Every structure is written in C-alpha cells, then in structure tokens.
CSV table of C-alpha atoms and ligand atoms in Angstrom, one decimal:
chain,number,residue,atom,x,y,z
B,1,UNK,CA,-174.0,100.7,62.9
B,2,UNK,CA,-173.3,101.0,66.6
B,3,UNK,CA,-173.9,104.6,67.8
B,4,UNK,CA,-172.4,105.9,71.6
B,5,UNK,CA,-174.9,108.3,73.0
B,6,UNK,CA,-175.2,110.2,75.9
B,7,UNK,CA,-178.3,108.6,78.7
B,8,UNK,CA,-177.5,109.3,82.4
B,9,UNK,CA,-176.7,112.4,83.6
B,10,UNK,CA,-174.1,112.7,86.3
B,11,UNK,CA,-176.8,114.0,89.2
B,12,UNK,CA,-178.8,110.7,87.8
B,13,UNK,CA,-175.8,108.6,88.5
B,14,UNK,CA,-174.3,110.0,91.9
B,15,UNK,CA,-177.9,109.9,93.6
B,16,UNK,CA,-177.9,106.1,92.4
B,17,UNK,CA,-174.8,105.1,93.9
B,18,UNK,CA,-174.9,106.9,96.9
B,19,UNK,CA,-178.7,105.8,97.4
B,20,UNK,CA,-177.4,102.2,96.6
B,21,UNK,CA,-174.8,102.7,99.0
B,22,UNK,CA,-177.2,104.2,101.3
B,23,UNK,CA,-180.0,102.0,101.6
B,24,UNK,CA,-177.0,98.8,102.2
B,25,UNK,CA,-175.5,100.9,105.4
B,26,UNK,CA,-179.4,101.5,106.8
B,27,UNK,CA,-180.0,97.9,105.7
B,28,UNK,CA,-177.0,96.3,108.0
B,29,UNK,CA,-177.2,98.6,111.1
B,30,UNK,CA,-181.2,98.4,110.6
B,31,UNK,CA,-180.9,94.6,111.4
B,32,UNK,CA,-178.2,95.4,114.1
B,33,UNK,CA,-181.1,97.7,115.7
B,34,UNK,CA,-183.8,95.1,115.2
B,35,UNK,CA,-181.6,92.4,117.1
B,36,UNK,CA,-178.1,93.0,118.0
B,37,UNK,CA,-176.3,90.2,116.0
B,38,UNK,CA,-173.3,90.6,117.4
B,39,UNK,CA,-171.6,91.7,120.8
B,40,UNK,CA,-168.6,94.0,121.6
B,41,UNK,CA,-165.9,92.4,123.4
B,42,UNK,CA,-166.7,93.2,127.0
B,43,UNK,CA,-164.1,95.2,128.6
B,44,UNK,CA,-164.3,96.9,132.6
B,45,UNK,CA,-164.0,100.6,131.0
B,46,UNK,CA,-167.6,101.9,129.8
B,47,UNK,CA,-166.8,102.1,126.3
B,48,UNK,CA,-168.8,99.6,125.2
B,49,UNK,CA,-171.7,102.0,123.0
B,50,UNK,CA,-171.8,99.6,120.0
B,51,UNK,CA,-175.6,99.7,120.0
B,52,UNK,CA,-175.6,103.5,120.1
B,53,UNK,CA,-172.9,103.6,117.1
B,54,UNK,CA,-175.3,101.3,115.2
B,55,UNK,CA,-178.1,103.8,115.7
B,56,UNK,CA,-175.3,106.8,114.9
B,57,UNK,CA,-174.6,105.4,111.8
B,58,UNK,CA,-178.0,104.4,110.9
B,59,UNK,CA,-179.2,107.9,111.3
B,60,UNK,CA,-176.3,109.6,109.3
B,61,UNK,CA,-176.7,107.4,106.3
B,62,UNK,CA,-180.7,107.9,107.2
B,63,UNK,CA,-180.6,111.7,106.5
B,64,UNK,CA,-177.8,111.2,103.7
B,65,UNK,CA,-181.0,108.8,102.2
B,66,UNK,CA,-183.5,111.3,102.4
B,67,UNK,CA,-180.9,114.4,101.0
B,68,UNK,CA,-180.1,111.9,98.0
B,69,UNK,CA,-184.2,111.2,97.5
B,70,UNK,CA,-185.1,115.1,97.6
B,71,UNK,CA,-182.4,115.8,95.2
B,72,UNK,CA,-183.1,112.9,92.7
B,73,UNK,CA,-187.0,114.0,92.4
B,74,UNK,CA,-186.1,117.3,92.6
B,75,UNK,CA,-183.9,116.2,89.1
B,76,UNK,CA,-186.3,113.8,87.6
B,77,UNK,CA,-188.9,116.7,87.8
B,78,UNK,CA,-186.6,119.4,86.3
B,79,UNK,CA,-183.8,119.0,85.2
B,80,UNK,CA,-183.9,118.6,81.0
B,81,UNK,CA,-181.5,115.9,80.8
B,82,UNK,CA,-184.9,113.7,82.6
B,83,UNK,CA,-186.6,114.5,80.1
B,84,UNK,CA,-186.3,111.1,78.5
B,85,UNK,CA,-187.0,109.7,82.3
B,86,UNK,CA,-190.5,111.5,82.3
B,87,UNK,CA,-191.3,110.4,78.8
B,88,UNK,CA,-191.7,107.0,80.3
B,89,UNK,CA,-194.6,107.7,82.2
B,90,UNK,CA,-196.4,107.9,78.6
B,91,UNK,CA,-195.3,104.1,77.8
B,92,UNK,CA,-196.4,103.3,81.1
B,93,UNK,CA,-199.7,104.0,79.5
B,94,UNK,CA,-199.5,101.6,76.9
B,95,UNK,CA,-200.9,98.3,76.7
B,96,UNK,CA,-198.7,97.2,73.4
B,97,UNK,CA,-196.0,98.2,74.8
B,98,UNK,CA,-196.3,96.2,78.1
B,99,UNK,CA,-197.8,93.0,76.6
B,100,UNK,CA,-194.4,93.4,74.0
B,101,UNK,CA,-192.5,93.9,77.1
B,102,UNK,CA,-193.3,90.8,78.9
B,103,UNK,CA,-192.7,88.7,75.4
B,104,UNK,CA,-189.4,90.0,75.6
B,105,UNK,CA,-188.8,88.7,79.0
B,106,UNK,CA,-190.3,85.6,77.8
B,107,UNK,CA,-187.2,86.0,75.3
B,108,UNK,CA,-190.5,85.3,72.8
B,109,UNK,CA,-190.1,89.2,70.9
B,110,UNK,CA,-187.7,91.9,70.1
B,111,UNK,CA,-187.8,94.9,73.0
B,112,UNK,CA,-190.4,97.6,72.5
B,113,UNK,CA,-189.3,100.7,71.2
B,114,UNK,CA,-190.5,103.1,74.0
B,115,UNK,CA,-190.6,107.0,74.0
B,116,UNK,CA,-188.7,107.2,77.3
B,117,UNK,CA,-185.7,105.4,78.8
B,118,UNK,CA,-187.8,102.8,81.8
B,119,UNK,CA,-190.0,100.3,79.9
B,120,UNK,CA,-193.4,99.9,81.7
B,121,UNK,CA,-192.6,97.4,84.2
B,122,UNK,CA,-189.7,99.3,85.4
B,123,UNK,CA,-191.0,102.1,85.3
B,124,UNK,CA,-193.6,100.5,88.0
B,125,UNK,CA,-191.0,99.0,89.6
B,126,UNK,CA,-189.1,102.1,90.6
B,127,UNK,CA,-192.3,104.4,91.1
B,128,UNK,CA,-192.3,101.0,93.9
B,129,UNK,CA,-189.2,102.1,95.4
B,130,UNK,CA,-189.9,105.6,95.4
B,131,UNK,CA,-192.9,105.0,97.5
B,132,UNK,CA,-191.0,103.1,99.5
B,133,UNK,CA,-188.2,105.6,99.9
B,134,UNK,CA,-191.1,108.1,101.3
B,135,UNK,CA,-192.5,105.4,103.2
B,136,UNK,CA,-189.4,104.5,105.2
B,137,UNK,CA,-188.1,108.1,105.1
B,138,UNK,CA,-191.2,109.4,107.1
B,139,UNK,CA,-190.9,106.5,109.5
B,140,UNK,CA,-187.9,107.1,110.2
B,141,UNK,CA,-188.2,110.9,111.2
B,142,UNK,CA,-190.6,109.6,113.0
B,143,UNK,CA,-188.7,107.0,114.9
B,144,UNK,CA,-185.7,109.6,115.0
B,145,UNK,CA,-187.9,112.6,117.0
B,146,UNK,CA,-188.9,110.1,119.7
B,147,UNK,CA,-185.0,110.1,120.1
B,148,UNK,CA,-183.9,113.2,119.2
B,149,UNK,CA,-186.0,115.9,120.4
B,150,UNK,CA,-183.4,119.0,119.5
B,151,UNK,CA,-182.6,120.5,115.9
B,152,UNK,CA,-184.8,118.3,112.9
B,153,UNK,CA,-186.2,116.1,115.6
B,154,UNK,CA,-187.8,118.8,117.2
B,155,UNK,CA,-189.0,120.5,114.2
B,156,UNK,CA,-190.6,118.0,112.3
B,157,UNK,CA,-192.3,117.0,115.7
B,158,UNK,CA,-195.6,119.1,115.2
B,159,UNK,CA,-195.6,117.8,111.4
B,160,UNK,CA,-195.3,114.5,111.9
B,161,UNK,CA,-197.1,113.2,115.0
B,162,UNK,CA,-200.8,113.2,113.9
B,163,UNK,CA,-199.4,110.9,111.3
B,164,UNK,CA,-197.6,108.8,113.6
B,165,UNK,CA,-201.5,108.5,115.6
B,166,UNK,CA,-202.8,107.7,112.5
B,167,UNK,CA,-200.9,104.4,112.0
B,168,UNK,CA,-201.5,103.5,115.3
B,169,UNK,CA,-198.6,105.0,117.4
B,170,UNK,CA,-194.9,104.2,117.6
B,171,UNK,CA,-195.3,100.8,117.9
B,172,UNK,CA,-196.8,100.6,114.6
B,173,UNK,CA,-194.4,102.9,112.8
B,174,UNK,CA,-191.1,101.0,114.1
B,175,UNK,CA,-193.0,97.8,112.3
B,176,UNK,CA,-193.9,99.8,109.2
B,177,UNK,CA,-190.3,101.0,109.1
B,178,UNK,CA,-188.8,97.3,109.5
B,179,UNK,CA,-191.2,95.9,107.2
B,180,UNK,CA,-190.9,98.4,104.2
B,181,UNK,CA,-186.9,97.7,104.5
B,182,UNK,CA,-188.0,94.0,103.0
B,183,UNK,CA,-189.0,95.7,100.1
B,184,UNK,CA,-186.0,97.2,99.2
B,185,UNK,CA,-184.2,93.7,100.5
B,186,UNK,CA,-186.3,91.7,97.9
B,187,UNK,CA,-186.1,94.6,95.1
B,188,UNK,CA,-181.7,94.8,94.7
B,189,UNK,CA,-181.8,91.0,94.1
B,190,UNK,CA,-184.3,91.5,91.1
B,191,UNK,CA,-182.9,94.5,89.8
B,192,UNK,CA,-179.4,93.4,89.6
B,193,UNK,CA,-180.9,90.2,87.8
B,194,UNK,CA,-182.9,92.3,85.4
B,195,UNK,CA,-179.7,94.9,84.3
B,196,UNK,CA,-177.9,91.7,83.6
B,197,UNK,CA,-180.1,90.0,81.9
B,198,UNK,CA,-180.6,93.4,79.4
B,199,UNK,CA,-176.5,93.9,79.1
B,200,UNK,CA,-176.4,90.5,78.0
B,201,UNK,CA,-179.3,90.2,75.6
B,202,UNK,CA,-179.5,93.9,75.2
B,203,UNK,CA,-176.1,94.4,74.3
B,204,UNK,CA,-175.9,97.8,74.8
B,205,UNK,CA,-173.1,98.4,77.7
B,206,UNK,CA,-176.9,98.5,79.8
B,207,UNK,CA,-174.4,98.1,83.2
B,208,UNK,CA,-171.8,100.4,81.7
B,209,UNK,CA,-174.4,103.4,81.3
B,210,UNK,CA,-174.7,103.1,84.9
B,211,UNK,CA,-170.9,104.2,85.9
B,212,UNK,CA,-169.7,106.2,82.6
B,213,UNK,CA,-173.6,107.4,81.4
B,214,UNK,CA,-173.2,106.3,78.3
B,215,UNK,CA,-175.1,103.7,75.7
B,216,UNK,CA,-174.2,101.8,72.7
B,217,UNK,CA,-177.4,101.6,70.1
B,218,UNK,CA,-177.3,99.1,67.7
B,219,UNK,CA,-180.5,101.7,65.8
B,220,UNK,CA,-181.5,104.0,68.2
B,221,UNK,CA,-183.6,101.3,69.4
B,222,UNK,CA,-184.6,102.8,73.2
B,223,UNK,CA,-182.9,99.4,75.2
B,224,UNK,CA,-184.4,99.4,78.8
B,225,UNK,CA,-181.1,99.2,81.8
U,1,HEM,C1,-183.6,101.9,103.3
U,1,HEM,C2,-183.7,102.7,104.4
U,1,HEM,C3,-183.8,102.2,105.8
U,1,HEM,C4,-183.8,100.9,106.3
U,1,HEM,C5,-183.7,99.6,105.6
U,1,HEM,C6,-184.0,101.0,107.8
U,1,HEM,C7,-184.1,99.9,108.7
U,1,HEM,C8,-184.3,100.0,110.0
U,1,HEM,C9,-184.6,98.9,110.9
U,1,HEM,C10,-184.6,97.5,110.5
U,1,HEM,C11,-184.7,99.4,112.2
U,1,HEM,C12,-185.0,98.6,113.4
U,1,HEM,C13,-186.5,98.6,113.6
U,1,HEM,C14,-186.9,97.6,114.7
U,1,HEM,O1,-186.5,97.8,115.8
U,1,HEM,O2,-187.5,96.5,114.4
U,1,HEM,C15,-184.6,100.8,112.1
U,1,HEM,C16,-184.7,101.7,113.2
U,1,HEM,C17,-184.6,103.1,113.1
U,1,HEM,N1,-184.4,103.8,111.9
U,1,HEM,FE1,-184.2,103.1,110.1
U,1,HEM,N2,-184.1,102.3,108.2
U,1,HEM,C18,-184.0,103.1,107.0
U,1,HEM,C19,-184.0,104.4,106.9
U,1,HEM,C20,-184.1,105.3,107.9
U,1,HEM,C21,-184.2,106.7,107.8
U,1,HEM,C22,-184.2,107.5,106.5
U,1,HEM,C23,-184.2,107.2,109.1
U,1,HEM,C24,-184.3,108.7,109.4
U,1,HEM,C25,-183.4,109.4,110.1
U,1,HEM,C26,-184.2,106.1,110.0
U,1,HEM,C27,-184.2,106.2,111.4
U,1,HEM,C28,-184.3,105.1,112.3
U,1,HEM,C29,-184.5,105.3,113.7
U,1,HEM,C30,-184.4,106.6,114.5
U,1,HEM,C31,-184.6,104.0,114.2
U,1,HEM,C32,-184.8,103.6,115.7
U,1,HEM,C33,-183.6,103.5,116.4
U,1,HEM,C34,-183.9,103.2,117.8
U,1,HEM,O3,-184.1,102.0,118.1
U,1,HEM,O4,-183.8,104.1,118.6
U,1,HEM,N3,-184.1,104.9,109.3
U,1,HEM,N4,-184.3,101.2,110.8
C-alpha cells in the first residue's frame, strides 16, 4: 500500500532553494571576480562599473548565503520537525548500514532501513558542504572587511583578523575562498545524479519531496532523497 507522508518542512525547503540559488549567483560572479570573462561595451561616459556590480552582487547573495546557513542549522538543531534529520547522525554510526548502503548503489541490495531521513553517505556528504559553507563564509567576511571597512566589515574586523594571519594573510584566504568554491562546483553535479538515481529506483516522488515536502512509502521503508 503506497502511503503519502509528510518529510520536509517548509524552513527545510526554502533554505535549500534559496541556498541552491545562492551558492549558483556567488558561483558566476565568483568566476567574474577571479577573471573578468567578459567586457562591457566601452562607451566615453564613466559608466562602465561592471566589475564593481559583479562584486555588488557577489556580496548581496554572499550575506543572503550566510543568513540562509545560520537559519538552516539554527532549524536542523531545533526545530522538531529535524528531528528525523538528527536521527541520521545515529546511522551514520553504523557499519551495516553503510556497507548495505553502498550494495545498494551497487544496485546489488534493497536500501537500508535507517532511523533518520540521510543514509550514511549523505549524511557525510552534506556535513561536507556544511563545512564548506563555514569555510567559504568566513573567507569571505574576510575578503569583504579588506573592502568594506564600515557596518559588518568593520565589526567582524577584530574577530576575524588573527584568523586571517593564521592562514597566512589575504593572499591565502582569497585562494582558500576560490578553491573551496570547487567543492560545491563538483558536489551539485553528484547530488543532482544521486536524487535521480533514488526517484527512479527509489520510487518515492524522492525529487518531488524536495518542492511539495511530501513522500510516497511503498512500507514506511525510510528511502534516502
Ligand atoms: C558558495 C559561495 C561562494 C563562492 C562560490 C564564492 C566565490 C568567489 C570567488 C571565485 C572569488 C574570486 C576569488 C579570486 O579572486 O580568485 C570571490 C571573491 C570574493 N568573495 Fe566570494 N564566494 C562565495 C561566498 C562568499 C561570501 C559568503 C562572501 C561574504 C560576503 C563573499 C565575499 C567575497 C569577496 C569580498 C570577494 C573579493 C572581491 C574583491 O575582489 O574585492 N563570497 N568569491
């Protein structure tokens, strides 16, 4: 008997999006910053600030990223509807259940029943991305006070500059910053693959639950997404 029930709350599923949404616009204007890749069309009046909209927009979407990051550990730590998120942390424990995991990729075994909603692997995979978010997040203040020396620039200054030492200076944290966004470049491809491959297989509506929050269970049986 197929059974509809309730997985994603909305908070869970607005910070997605606009994270997803996010981390693309940081992403393209990232790259612009790195090397311009393309020029305005020259004109005599000094309009021209496509460079400084680049960095404009890279630092709006840059604070809208970390607002979306605070609130989405802020509701994976308390809100009850995570509950079933933080269960996962137990199977993330559990040698069964990744070794039945990674048969089940293998297409060799059925999916694990797991206590939370993230088998093991994902669950790895987005604690991943989550230090990642901090990582390039705390770069980017970084990179951002050395501009911006008024308002959160200014105030995070004091915080944040033994740490920018400790990586080796500026330098180092505009590489760290650049280099962590390859994570997140190499991570979409994978994950995209992966909730495919479980709506398929899975057959659960795994890329529906995303958008409307809910999931069709063949027996309960916790399907990963
Ligand atoms: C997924 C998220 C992000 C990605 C992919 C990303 C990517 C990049 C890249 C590729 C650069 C150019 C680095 C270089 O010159 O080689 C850059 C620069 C910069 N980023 Fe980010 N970034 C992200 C998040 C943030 C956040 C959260 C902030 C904080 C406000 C931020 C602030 C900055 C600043 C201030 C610069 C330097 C701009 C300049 O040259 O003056 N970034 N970013």
């Amino acid at each position: 008997m197929i059974k509809k029930h309730f997985e994603f709350s909305y908070w869970y599923r607005v910070t997605h999006w606009i994270r997803a949404f996010a981390i693309l616009a940081l992403t393209l204007t990232g790259f612009y910053i790195a090397v311009p890749f393309f020029s305005p069309v020259p004109n005599p009046d000094p309009t021209n600030f496509m460079y400084a909209l680049m960095r404009f927009w890279h630092i709006v979407f840059g604070f809208l990223l970390i607002a979306v990051v605070v609130g989405k550990v802020y509701v994976f730590l308390f809100d009850p509807l995570s509950k079933i998120e933080r269960d996962s942390v137990k199977d993330a424990y559990s040698l069964q259940v990744w070794i039945k995991q990674l048969r089940y990729y293998l297409l060799i075994d059925k999916h694990p029943h797991t206590k939370g909603i993230y088998n093991p692997l994902q669950f790895m995979a987005y604690f991943g991305v989550y230090v990642s978010l901090f990582i390039i997040c705390l770069t980017g203040l970084i990179l951002h006070m050395h501009v911006y020396h008024e308002g959160i620039g200014g105030f995070v200054y004091g915080f944040l500059r033994p740490i920018e030492v400790w990586v080796g200076g500026l330098g180092m944290v505009r590489d760290i910053h650049h280099i962590t966004m390859w994570f997140f470049i190499v991570f979409l491809p994978v994950h995209i693959y992966l909730a495919v491959f479980n709506s398929v297989h899975g057959q659960t509506g795994a890329m529906d639950t995303i958008i409307s929050g809910y999931k069709w269970d063949k027996d309960h049986d916790k399907e990963e997404h």
